[in-house]
């Protein structure tokens, strides 16, 4: 007896060792062990392993046995079986979503299967399970209904994942996470994810360091495993996501503006699970960073597409590439600086507005500036911030002041740069105050720490592993877990069409800000300081009436325009005004009934006397 027990124990150890190294014997025959128990055990293991595939046959066999029992001992129960079939089939059709049948087609399949099995069982109880043609009906019906079951993608994926995770103890031992356990698993469209309970003394950082080994053990592609802390912030838990099909392999077209007010969170793209990337920007500074070609400009375009749809936001912009990036949005941007001198003057005026709004809040006894169409927020977009630091160092002082004091008066900065080093960002306050950070692909891990914050790469934020333009990681108070996302894509035609559509609904600068700028300009005149370029650097032209000569010239050009009208670009050339000024003057004159839009983008004066 002891010899037989020792033999069985040795076989178990050998089988465990062989499975660990990739060999799983079907049977092992020795002279000390009877053959029949081994065969039975092997068949039982095979049936259990393929229980999902054999489910239709199992249900059919159960239906047959139940029909035999009903016919033999309870033939009078057939009306009860009919009633139960109707109730169960109806419940599955109506409430199937609560039992893991979320799609209508799945609930329909379950309803049909339930109705077929119940109807056959009713006839079997009434006529007998072997009464013709019931056996043939059961066989054909089982085969027909089994086809969708065998072909169902979610079922096959779930079974594959279950078999993979069933071997987790061996996997955990191989990757250095011995003692960890899988607590739950979910299969989705792109792969699967599971909640991992870590072993005694293990942390999320241990799981992060084991990611390359996990990719090998789970048989995924390189970069196909994501490990992140759980939302509950428990130190002994981690969420592991396995990506089998990259949901961000293709660009995602911008669906259109998602907000109409800065008080709403903007939608910049989609996470890998399909949820939108929403982040509030009211009274917040933002940073878009990443290497050249990583998609920063695309992200800024998406942001502008949302912000230009808000009637409680004034947009100023600095583009020291001579306007190459932001000029398509010029009709929606109240003030665009393209030289270091203009950038310095723009930021200086922004500080003036900030101070004026702060004084107004003090007089009102209020703490924050609440954006509205009459009192809009001011957002300043700075493209290639590093150029600003190197070419306009005095402007950095103004930007530093805005970063430290601009939240309450709703004067905020959005900076885009390749590498926000200390030299590139100038004063340290600017980078430290950026609490919304979008990090696109970077070349080295240390650049990720530079953008997202010290120690973020070690904590699982790996922007150096992003593999396509537009993919990014977002760090914000609402997004403190590393989740990969991809920004929407706006092509040039979509940018132009969006800018033209939104240009007609831009709000005016508020009276408080205009008064502060006027006071600053009067003081500069008394001290003999002349503005650099009144038309381009001072925002007063954007909301106040233009000089009489400018209106007269504009009216004369519109009055002499041909029958098919004149474009805004031609008006800009003829009058010397900026595009925002022309759009606003055209809007005012159109409201007064003095001009009309002959066709899209072409204007002409009505036959009325000169308004000036």
mmCIF file of C-alpha atoms in Angstrom, residues 247-475:
data_model
loop_
_atom_site.group_PDB
_atom_site.id
_atom_site.type_symbol
_atom_site.label_atom_id
_atom_site.label_comp_id
_atom_site.label_asym_id
_atom_site.label_seq_id
_atom_site.Cartn_x
_atom_site.Cartn_y
_atom_site.Cartn_z
ATOM 1 C CA UNK A 247 -7.108 50.215 -30.093
ATOM 2 C CA UNK A 248 -4.998 53.214 -31.090
ATOM 3 C CA UNK A 249 -3.383 51.687 -34.149
ATOM 4 C CA UNK A 250 -5.253 54.142 -36.380
ATOM 5 C CA UNK A 251 -5.829 57.863 -35.980
ATOM 6 C CA UNK A 252 -9.125 58.959 -34.392
ATOM 7 C CA UNK A 253 -10.974 61.696 -36.265
ATOM 8 C CA UNK A 254 -12.043 64.708 -34.208
ATOM 9 C CA UNK A 255 -15.822 64.425 -33.649
ATOM 10 C CA UNK A 256 -16.362 68.173 -33.196
ATOM 11 C CA UNK A 257 -16.366 70.511 -30.208
ATOM 12 C CA UNK A 258 -17.382 68.851 -26.960
ATOM 13 C CA UNK A 259 -17.969 71.999 -24.890
ATOM 14 C CA UNK A 260 -19.607 75.398 -25.151
ATOM 15 C CA UNK A 261 -18.138 76.880 -21.956
ATOM 16 C CA UNK A 262 -14.758 76.852 -20.263
ATOM 17 C CA UNK A 263 -16.548 75.628 -17.135
ATOM 18 C CA UNK A 264 -16.966 72.234 -18.850
ATOM 19 C CA UNK A 265 -14.126 69.684 -19.188
ATOM 20 C CA UNK A 266 -12.589 69.539 -22.654
ATOM 21 C CA UNK A 267 -12.369 66.214 -24.473
ATOM 22 C CA UNK A 268 -8.929 65.702 -25.994
ATOM 23 C CA UNK A 269 -9.017 62.064 -27.144
ATOM 24 C CA UNK A 270 -9.731 58.513 -26.048
ATOM 25 C CA UNK A 271 -8.121 56.146 -23.578
ATOM 26 C CA UNK A 272 -7.349 52.587 -24.622
ATOM 27 C CA UNK A 273 -10.613 51.332 -23.105
ATOM 28 C CA UNK A 274 -12.612 53.782 -25.246
ATOM 29 C CA UNK A 275 -13.470 56.260 -22.491
ATOM 30 C CA UNK A 276 -12.933 59.935 -23.400
ATOM 31 C CA UNK A 277 -10.037 61.937 -22.013
ATOM 32 C CA UNK A 278 -11.853 64.771 -20.238
ATOM 33 C CA UNK A 279 -10.014 67.400 -18.230
ATOM 34 C CA UNK A 280 -11.234 70.730 -16.770
ATOM 35 C CA UNK A 281 -9.153 73.755 -17.790
ATOM 36 C CA UNK A 282 -10.966 76.511 -15.900
ATOM 37 C CA UNK A 283 -8.398 78.382 -13.786
ATOM 38 C CA UNK A 284 -5.669 75.888 -14.675
ATOM 39 C CA UNK A 285 -2.381 76.141 -16.538
ATOM 40 C CA UNK A 286 -1.463 73.389 -18.986
ATOM 41 C CA UNK A 287 1.641 71.897 -20.578
ATOM 42 C CA UNK A 288 1.840 69.993 -23.880
ATOM 43 C CA UNK A 289 5.293 68.418 -24.269
ATOM 44 C CA UNK A 290 7.024 65.763 -26.313
ATOM 45 C CA UNK A 291 9.644 65.267 -28.987
ATOM 46 C CA UNK A 292 9.281 66.675 -32.475
ATOM 47 C CA UNK A 293 6.716 64.740 -34.504
ATOM 48 C CA UNK A 294 5.035 63.242 -31.438
ATOM 49 C CA UNK A 295 1.730 65.049 -31.981
ATOM 50 C CA UNK A 296 1.892 68.177 -29.789
ATOM 51 C CA UNK A 297 0.556 70.433 -32.552
ATOM 52 C CA UNK A 298 -2.329 68.041 -33.164
ATOM 53 C CA UNK A 299 -3.190 68.130 -29.473
ATOM 54 C CA UNK A 300 -3.114 71.933 -29.457
ATOM 55 C CA UNK A 301 -5.406 71.989 -32.506
ATOM 56 C CA UNK A 302 -7.929 69.772 -30.722
ATOM 57 C CA UNK A 303 -7.773 72.051 -27.690
ATOM 58 C CA UNK A 304 -8.349 75.126 -29.873
ATOM 59 C CA UNK A 305 -11.226 73.389 -31.611
ATOM 60 C CA UNK A 306 -12.984 73.150 -28.243
ATOM 61 C CA UNK A 307 -11.933 76.529 -26.835
ATOM 62 C CA UNK A 308 -12.989 78.482 -29.926
ATOM 63 C CA UNK A 309 -16.493 77.053 -29.492
ATOM 64 C CA UNK A 310 -16.725 78.663 -26.032
ATOM 65 C CA UNK A 311 -18.295 82.113 -25.891
ATOM 66 C CA UNK A 312 -16.781 82.792 -22.467
ATOM 67 C CA UNK A 313 -13.120 82.524 -23.536
ATOM 68 C CA UNK A 314 -10.796 85.103 -25.106
ATOM 69 C CA UNK A 315 -7.832 83.515 -26.871
ATOM 70 C CA UNK A 316 -4.420 85.116 -27.260
ATOM 71 C CA UNK A 317 -1.534 83.228 -28.794
ATOM 72 C CA UNK A 318 2.229 83.367 -29.261
ATOM 73 C CA UNK A 319 3.770 81.510 -32.190
ATOM 74 C CA UNK A 320 7.434 82.356 -32.728
ATOM 75 C CA UNK A 321 7.534 80.205 -35.850
ATOM 76 C CA UNK A 322 6.177 83.312 -37.565
ATOM 77 C CA UNK A 323 2.672 81.976 -37.211
ATOM 78 C CA UNK A 324 3.215 78.651 -39.004
ATOM 79 C CA UNK A 325 1.316 76.617 -36.398
ATOM 80 C CA UNK A 326 -1.413 78.942 -35.123
ATOM 81 C CA UNK A 327 -2.095 81.228 -38.097
ATOM 82 C CA UNK A 328 -4.963 78.977 -39.357
ATOM 83 C CA UNK A 329 -6.803 79.932 -36.140
ATOM 84 C CA UNK A 330 -6.159 83.658 -36.580
ATOM 85 C CA UNK A 331 -9.818 84.467 -37.209
ATOM 86 C CA UNK A 332 -10.650 83.084 -33.731
ATOM 87 C CA UNK A 333 -7.587 84.397 -31.903
ATOM 88 C CA UNK A 334 -8.019 87.937 -30.652
ATOM 89 C CA UNK A 335 -4.320 88.597 -30.618
ATOM 90 C CA UNK A 336 -1.489 86.665 -32.263
ATOM 91 C CA UNK A 337 2.175 87.480 -31.602
ATOM 92 C CA UNK A 338 4.730 86.116 -34.072
ATOM 93 C CA UNK A 339 7.893 88.015 -33.027
ATOM 94 C CA UNK A 340 9.713 88.236 -29.672
ATOM 95 C CA UNK A 341 8.779 91.911 -29.323
ATOM 96 C CA UNK A 342 5.098 91.203 -29.925
ATOM 97 C CA UNK A 343 5.217 88.269 -27.507
ATOM 98 C CA UNK A 344 6.721 90.452 -24.796
ATOM 99 C CA UNK A 345 4.066 93.133 -25.318
ATOM 100 C CA UNK A 346 1.272 90.532 -25.313
ATOM 101 C CA UNK A 347 2.351 88.994 -22.013
ATOM 102 C CA UNK A 348 2.855 92.443 -20.486
ATOM 103 C CA UNK A 349 -0.729 93.355 -21.391
ATOM 104 C CA UNK A 350 -1.909 90.033 -19.958
ATOM 105 C CA UNK A 351 -0.327 90.982 -16.630
ATOM 106 C CA UNK A 352 -2.092 94.364 -16.856
ATOM 107 C CA UNK A 353 -5.428 92.572 -17.355
ATOM 108 C CA UNK A 354 -4.616 90.228 -14.488
ATOM 109 C CA UNK A 355 -3.992 93.164 -12.155
ATOM 110 C CA UNK A 356 -7.110 94.986 -13.344
ATOM 111 C CA UNK A 357 -9.288 91.952 -12.753
ATOM 112 C CA UNK A 358 -7.725 91.390 -9.331
ATOM 113 C CA UNK A 359 -8.571 94.989 -8.372
ATOM 114 C CA UNK A 360 -12.138 94.514 -9.627
ATOM 115 C CA UNK A 361 -12.549 91.327 -7.590
ATOM 116 C CA UNK A 362 -11.298 93.146 -4.510
ATOM 117 C CA UNK A 363 -13.836 95.931 -5.014
ATOM 118 C CA UNK A 364 -16.616 93.381 -5.464
ATOM 119 C CA UNK A 365 -15.568 91.349 -2.455
ATOM 120 C CA UNK A 366 -15.150 88.221 -4.615
ATOM 121 C CA UNK A 367 -12.352 85.664 -4.710
ATOM 122 C CA UNK A 368 -12.503 84.295 -8.263
ATOM 123 C CA UNK A 369 -13.448 85.557 -11.706
ATOM 124 C CA UNK A 370 -16.429 83.565 -12.964
ATOM 125 C CA UNK A 371 -16.228 83.327 -16.790
ATOM 126 C CA UNK A 372 -19.254 84.426 -18.833
ATOM 127 C CA UNK A 373 -19.777 85.962 -22.297
ATOM 128 C CA UNK A 374 -19.643 89.428 -20.682
ATOM 129 C CA UNK A 375 -16.658 88.570 -18.467
ATOM 130 C CA UNK A 376 -14.695 85.924 -20.420
ATOM 131 C CA UNK A 377 -11.647 84.020 -19.270
ATOM 132 C CA UNK A 378 -8.359 84.831 -20.986
ATOM 133 C CA UNK A 379 -6.304 81.844 -22.162
ATOM 134 C CA UNK A 380 -2.873 82.396 -23.689
ATOM 135 C CA UNK A 381 -1.527 79.648 -25.980
ATOM 136 C CA UNK A 382 2.280 79.653 -26.300
ATOM 137 C CA UNK A 383 3.699 77.395 -28.993
ATOM 138 C CA UNK A 384 7.381 76.396 -28.641
ATOM 139 C CA UNK A 385 7.824 77.993 -25.234
ATOM 140 C CA UNK A 386 11.570 77.339 -25.377
ATOM 141 C CA UNK A 387 11.902 79.877 -28.196
ATOM 142 C CA UNK A 388 10.181 82.456 -26.000
ATOM 143 C CA UNK A 389 12.703 81.866 -23.212
ATOM 144 C CA UNK A 390 15.697 82.238 -25.532
ATOM 145 C CA UNK A 391 14.493 85.100 -27.761
ATOM 146 C CA UNK A 392 12.362 87.172 -25.360
ATOM 147 C CA UNK A 393 13.806 86.680 -21.858
ATOM 148 C CA UNK A 394 11.892 89.671 -20.481
ATOM 149 C CA UNK A 395 8.641 87.944 -21.473
ATOM 150 C CA UNK A 396 9.478 85.089 -19.100
ATOM 151 C CA UNK A 397 9.042 87.426 -16.128
ATOM 152 C CA UNK A 398 5.499 88.206 -17.265
ATOM 153 C CA UNK A 399 4.763 84.521 -17.877
ATOM 154 C CA UNK A 400 6.059 83.705 -14.401
ATOM 155 C CA UNK A 401 3.718 86.293 -12.893
ATOM 156 C CA UNK A 402 0.754 84.880 -14.837
ATOM 157 C CA UNK A 403 1.614 81.344 -13.733
ATOM 158 C CA UNK A 404 1.717 82.339 -10.062
ATOM 159 C CA UNK A 405 -1.231 84.765 -9.914
ATOM 160 C CA UNK A 406 -3.453 84.069 -12.910
ATOM 161 C CA UNK A 407 -5.788 81.386 -11.570
ATOM 162 C CA UNK A 408 -8.256 83.479 -9.605
ATOM 163 C CA UNK A 409 -8.611 86.238 -12.278
ATOM 164 C CA UNK A 410 -9.024 83.521 -14.988
ATOM 165 C CA UNK A 411 -5.857 84.420 -16.912
ATOM 166 C CA UNK A 412 -4.211 81.119 -17.805
ATOM 167 C CA UNK A 413 -1.293 79.774 -19.818
ATOM 168 C CA UNK A 414 -1.173 76.755 -22.113
ATOM 169 C CA UNK A 415 2.438 76.088 -23.122
ATOM 170 C CA UNK A 416 3.702 73.668 -25.776
ATOM 171 C CA UNK A 417 7.365 72.708 -25.960
ATOM 172 C CA UNK A 418 9.593 69.772 -26.829
ATOM 173 C CA UNK A 419 11.554 69.511 -23.579
ATOM 174 C CA UNK A 420 10.534 71.681 -20.612
ATOM 175 C CA UNK A 421 13.956 71.930 -19.010
ATOM 176 C CA UNK A 422 14.895 74.710 -16.629
ATOM 177 C CA UNK A 423 16.636 76.580 -19.429
ATOM 178 C CA UNK A 424 13.636 76.163 -21.754
ATOM 179 C CA UNK A 425 10.983 77.148 -19.214
ATOM 180 C CA UNK A 426 12.919 80.006 -17.655
ATOM 181 C CA UNK A 427 11.500 80.661 -14.200
ATOM 182 C CA UNK A 428 10.682 77.553 -12.185
ATOM 183 C CA UNK A 429 7.204 78.833 -11.264
ATOM 184 C CA UNK A 430 5.885 78.318 -14.784
ATOM 185 C CA UNK A 431 6.531 74.578 -14.913
ATOM 186 C CA UNK A 432 5.621 73.947 -11.284
ATOM 187 C CA UNK A 433 2.227 75.628 -11.757
ATOM 188 C CA UNK A 434 1.284 73.472 -14.765
ATOM 189 C CA UNK A 435 -1.123 71.045 -13.111
ATOM 190 C CA UNK A 436 -2.484 69.685 -16.415
ATOM 191 C CA UNK A 437 0.311 67.968 -18.327
ATOM 192 C CA UNK A 438 0.062 66.054 -21.583
ATOM 193 C CA UNK A 439 3.211 64.093 -22.328
ATOM 194 C CA UNK A 440 3.587 62.812 -25.859
ATOM 195 C CA UNK A 441 6.393 60.500 -26.965
ATOM 196 C CA UNK A 442 9.850 61.351 -25.607
ATOM 197 C CA UNK A 443 13.235 59.963 -26.515
ATOM 198 C CA UNK A 444 14.571 59.117 -23.053
ATOM 199 C CA UNK A 445 12.927 58.128 -19.749
ATOM 200 C CA UNK A 446 14.436 61.108 -17.957
ATOM 201 C CA UNK A 447 12.502 63.409 -20.296
ATOM 202 C CA UNK A 448 9.330 61.816 -18.959
ATOM 203 C CA UNK A 449 10.320 62.807 -15.415
ATOM 204 C CA UNK A 450 11.110 66.291 -16.679
ATOM 205 C CA UNK A 451 7.613 66.709 -18.121
ATOM 206 C CA UNK A 452 5.439 64.770 -15.695
ATOM 207 C CA UNK A 453 7.413 65.236 -12.491
ATOM 208 C CA UNK A 454 10.299 63.614 -10.689
ATOM 209 C CA UNK A 455 9.845 59.889 -10.076
ATOM 210 C CA UNK A 456 6.875 59.474 -12.430
ATOM 211 C CA UNK A 457 8.697 57.073 -14.773
ATOM 212 C CA UNK A 458 9.551 54.808 -11.858
ATOM 213 C CA UNK A 459 5.886 54.922 -10.819
ATOM 214 C CA UNK A 460 4.791 53.484 -14.178
ATOM 215 C CA UNK A 461 4.539 56.544 -16.436
ATOM 216 C CA UNK A 462 6.458 55.496 -19.553
ATOM 217 C CA UNK A 463 6.088 58.100 -22.328
ATOM 218 C CA UNK A 464 9.281 56.789 -23.941
ATOM 219 C CA UNK A 465 7.318 53.633 -24.872
ATOM 220 C CA UNK A 466 4.592 55.477 -26.811
ATOM 221 C CA UNK A 467 4.847 54.243 -30.367
ATOM 222 C CA UNK A 468 2.767 56.539 -32.591
ATOM 223 C CA UNK A 469 2.121 60.268 -33.105
ATOM 224 C CA UNK A 470 -0.805 61.527 -31.043
ATOM 225 C CA UNK A 471 -0.431 58.986 -28.232
ATOM 226 C CA UNK A 472 0.064 60.603 -24.857
ATOM 227 C CA UNK A 473 -0.115 60.259 -21.089
ATOM 228 C CA UNK A 474 -2.063 62.827 -19.101
ATOM 229 C CA UNK A 475 -1.293 63.905 -15.553
#
